[in-house]
PDB file of C-alpha atoms in Angstrom:
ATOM      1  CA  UNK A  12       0.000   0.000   0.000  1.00 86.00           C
ATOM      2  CA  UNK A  13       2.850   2.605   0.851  1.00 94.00           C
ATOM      3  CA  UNK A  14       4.590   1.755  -2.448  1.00 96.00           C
ATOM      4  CA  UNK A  15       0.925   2.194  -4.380  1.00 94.00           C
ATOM      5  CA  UNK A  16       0.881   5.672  -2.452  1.00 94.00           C
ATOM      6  CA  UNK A  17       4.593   6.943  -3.519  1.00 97.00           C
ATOM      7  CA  UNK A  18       3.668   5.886  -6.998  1.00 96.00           C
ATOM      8  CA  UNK A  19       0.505   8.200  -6.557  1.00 96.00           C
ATOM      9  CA  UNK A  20       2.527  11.127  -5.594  1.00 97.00           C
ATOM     10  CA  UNK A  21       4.685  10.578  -8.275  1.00 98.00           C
ATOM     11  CA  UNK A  22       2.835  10.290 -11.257  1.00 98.00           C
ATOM     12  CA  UNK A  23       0.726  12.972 -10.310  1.00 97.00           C
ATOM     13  CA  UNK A  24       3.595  15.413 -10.082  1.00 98.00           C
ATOM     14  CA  UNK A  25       4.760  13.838 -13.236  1.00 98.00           C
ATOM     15  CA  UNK A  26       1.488  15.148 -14.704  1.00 98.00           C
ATOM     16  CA  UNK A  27       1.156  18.206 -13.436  1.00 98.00           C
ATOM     17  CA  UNK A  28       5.080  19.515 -14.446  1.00 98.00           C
ATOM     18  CA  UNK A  29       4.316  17.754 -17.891  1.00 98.00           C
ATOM     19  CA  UNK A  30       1.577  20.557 -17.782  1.00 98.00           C
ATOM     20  CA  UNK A  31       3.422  23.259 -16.865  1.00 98.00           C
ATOM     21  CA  UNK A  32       6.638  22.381 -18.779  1.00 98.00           C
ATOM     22  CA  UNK A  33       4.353  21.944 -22.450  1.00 98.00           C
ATOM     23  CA  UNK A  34       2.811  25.693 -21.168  1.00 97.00           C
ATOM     24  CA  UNK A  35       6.305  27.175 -21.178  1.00 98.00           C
ATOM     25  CA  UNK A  36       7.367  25.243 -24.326  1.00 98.00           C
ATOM     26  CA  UNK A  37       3.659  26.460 -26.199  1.00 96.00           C
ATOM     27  CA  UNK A  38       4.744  30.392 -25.118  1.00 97.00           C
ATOM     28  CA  UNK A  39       8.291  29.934 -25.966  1.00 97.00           C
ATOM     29  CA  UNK A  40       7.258  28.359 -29.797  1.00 97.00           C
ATOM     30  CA  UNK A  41       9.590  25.035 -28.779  1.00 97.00           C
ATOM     31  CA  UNK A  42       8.644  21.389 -29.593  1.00 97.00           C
ATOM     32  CA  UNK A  43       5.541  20.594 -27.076  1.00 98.00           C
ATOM     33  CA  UNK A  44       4.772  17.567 -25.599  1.00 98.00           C
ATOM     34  CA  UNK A  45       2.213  15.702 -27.310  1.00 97.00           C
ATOM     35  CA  UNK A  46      -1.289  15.537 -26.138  1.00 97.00           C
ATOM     36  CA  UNK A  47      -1.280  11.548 -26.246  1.00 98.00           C
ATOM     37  CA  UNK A  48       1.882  11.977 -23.780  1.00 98.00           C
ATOM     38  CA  UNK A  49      -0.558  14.181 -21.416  1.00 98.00           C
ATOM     39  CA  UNK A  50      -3.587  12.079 -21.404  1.00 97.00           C
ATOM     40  CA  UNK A  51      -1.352   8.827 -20.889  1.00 98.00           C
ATOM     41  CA  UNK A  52      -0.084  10.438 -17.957  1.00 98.00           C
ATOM     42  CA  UNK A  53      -3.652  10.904 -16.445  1.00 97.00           C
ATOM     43  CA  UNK A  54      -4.440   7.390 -17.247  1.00 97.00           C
ATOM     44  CA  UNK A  55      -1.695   5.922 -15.460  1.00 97.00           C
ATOM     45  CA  UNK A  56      -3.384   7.617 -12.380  1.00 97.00           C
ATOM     46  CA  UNK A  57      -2.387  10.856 -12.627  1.00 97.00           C
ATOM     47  CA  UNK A  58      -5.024  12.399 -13.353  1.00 97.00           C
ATOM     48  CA  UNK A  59      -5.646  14.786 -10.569  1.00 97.00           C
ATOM     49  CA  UNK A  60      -1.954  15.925 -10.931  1.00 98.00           C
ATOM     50  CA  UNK A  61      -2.702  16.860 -14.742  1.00 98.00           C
ATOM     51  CA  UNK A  62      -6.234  18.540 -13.999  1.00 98.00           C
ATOM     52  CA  UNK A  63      -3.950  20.789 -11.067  1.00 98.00           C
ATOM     53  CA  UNK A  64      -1.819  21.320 -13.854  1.00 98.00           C
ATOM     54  CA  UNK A  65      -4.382  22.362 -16.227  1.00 98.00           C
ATOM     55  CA  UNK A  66      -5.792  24.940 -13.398  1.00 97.00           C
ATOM     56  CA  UNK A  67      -2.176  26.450 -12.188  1.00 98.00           C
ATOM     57  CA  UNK A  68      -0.969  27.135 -15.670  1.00 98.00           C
ATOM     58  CA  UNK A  69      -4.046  28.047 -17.340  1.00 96.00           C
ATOM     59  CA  UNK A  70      -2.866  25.547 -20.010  1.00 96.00           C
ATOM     60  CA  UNK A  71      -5.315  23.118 -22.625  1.00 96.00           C
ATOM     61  CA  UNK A  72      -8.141  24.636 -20.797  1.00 95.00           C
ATOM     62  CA  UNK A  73      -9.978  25.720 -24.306  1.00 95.00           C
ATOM     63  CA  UNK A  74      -9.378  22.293 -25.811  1.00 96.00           C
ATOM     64  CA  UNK A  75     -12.907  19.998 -25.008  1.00 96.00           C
ATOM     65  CA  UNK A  76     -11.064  17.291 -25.005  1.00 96.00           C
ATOM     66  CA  UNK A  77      -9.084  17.756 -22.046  1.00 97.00           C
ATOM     67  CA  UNK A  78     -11.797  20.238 -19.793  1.00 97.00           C
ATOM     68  CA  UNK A  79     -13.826  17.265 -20.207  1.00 97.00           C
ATOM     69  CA  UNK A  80     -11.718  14.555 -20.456  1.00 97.00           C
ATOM     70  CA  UNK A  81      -9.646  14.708 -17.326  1.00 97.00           C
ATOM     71  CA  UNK A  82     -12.183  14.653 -15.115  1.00 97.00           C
ATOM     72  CA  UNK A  83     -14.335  11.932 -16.522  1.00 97.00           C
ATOM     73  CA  UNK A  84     -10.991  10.236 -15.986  1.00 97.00           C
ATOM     74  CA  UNK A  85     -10.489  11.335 -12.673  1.00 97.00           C
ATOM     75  CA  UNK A  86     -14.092  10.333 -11.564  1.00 97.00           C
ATOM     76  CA  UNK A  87     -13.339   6.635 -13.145  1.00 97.00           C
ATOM     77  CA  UNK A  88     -10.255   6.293 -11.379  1.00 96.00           C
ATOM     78  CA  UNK A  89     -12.309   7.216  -8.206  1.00 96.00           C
ATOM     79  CA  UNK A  90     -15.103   4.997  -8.893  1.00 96.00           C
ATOM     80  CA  UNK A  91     -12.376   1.755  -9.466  1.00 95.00           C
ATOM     81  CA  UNK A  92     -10.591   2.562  -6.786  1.00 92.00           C
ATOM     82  CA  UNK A  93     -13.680   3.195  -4.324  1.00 95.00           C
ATOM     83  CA  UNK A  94     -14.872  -0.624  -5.890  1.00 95.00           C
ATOM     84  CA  UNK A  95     -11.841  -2.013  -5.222  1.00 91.00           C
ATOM     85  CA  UNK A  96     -11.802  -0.715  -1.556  1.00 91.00           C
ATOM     86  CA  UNK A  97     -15.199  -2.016  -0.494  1.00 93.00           C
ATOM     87  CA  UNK A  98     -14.877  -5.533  -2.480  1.00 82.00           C
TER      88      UNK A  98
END
């Protein structure tokens, strides 16, 4: 359980730096991290990390597909994990 909760912590810092690191790169014109590479990082359960992300840097928060999509994700991830607990 403690190893499940450092990964957690990670991946969800992981998420939200890949967040604000594409923001700089998008204002600077350099090459951006793809948005497959953002969303695969919310579905290895970082999620809240790359929603954080999305609110601290203002960044993909015009694009449907991630105001939308990232916390349908999040709310899945919650939904597993609240099954899993109780079963």
């Amino acid at each position: 359980m403690k190893l499940f909760i450092v990964y957690l912590i990670f991946i969800n810092g992981v998420a939200f730096s890949m967040m604000g690191i594409d923001k700089y790169k998008a204002k600077h014109n350099k090459w951006r991290i793809s948005e497959r590479s953002l969303f695969m990082s919310a579905i290895l359960l970082g999620s809240g990390g790359a929603i954080l992300g999305m609110r601290c840097f203002r960044h993909k928060t015009k694009h449907t597909s991630f105001v939308l999509g990232m916390p349908i994700l999040l709310i899945i991830q919650i939904m597993i994990a609240c099954f899993l607990l109780w079963h």
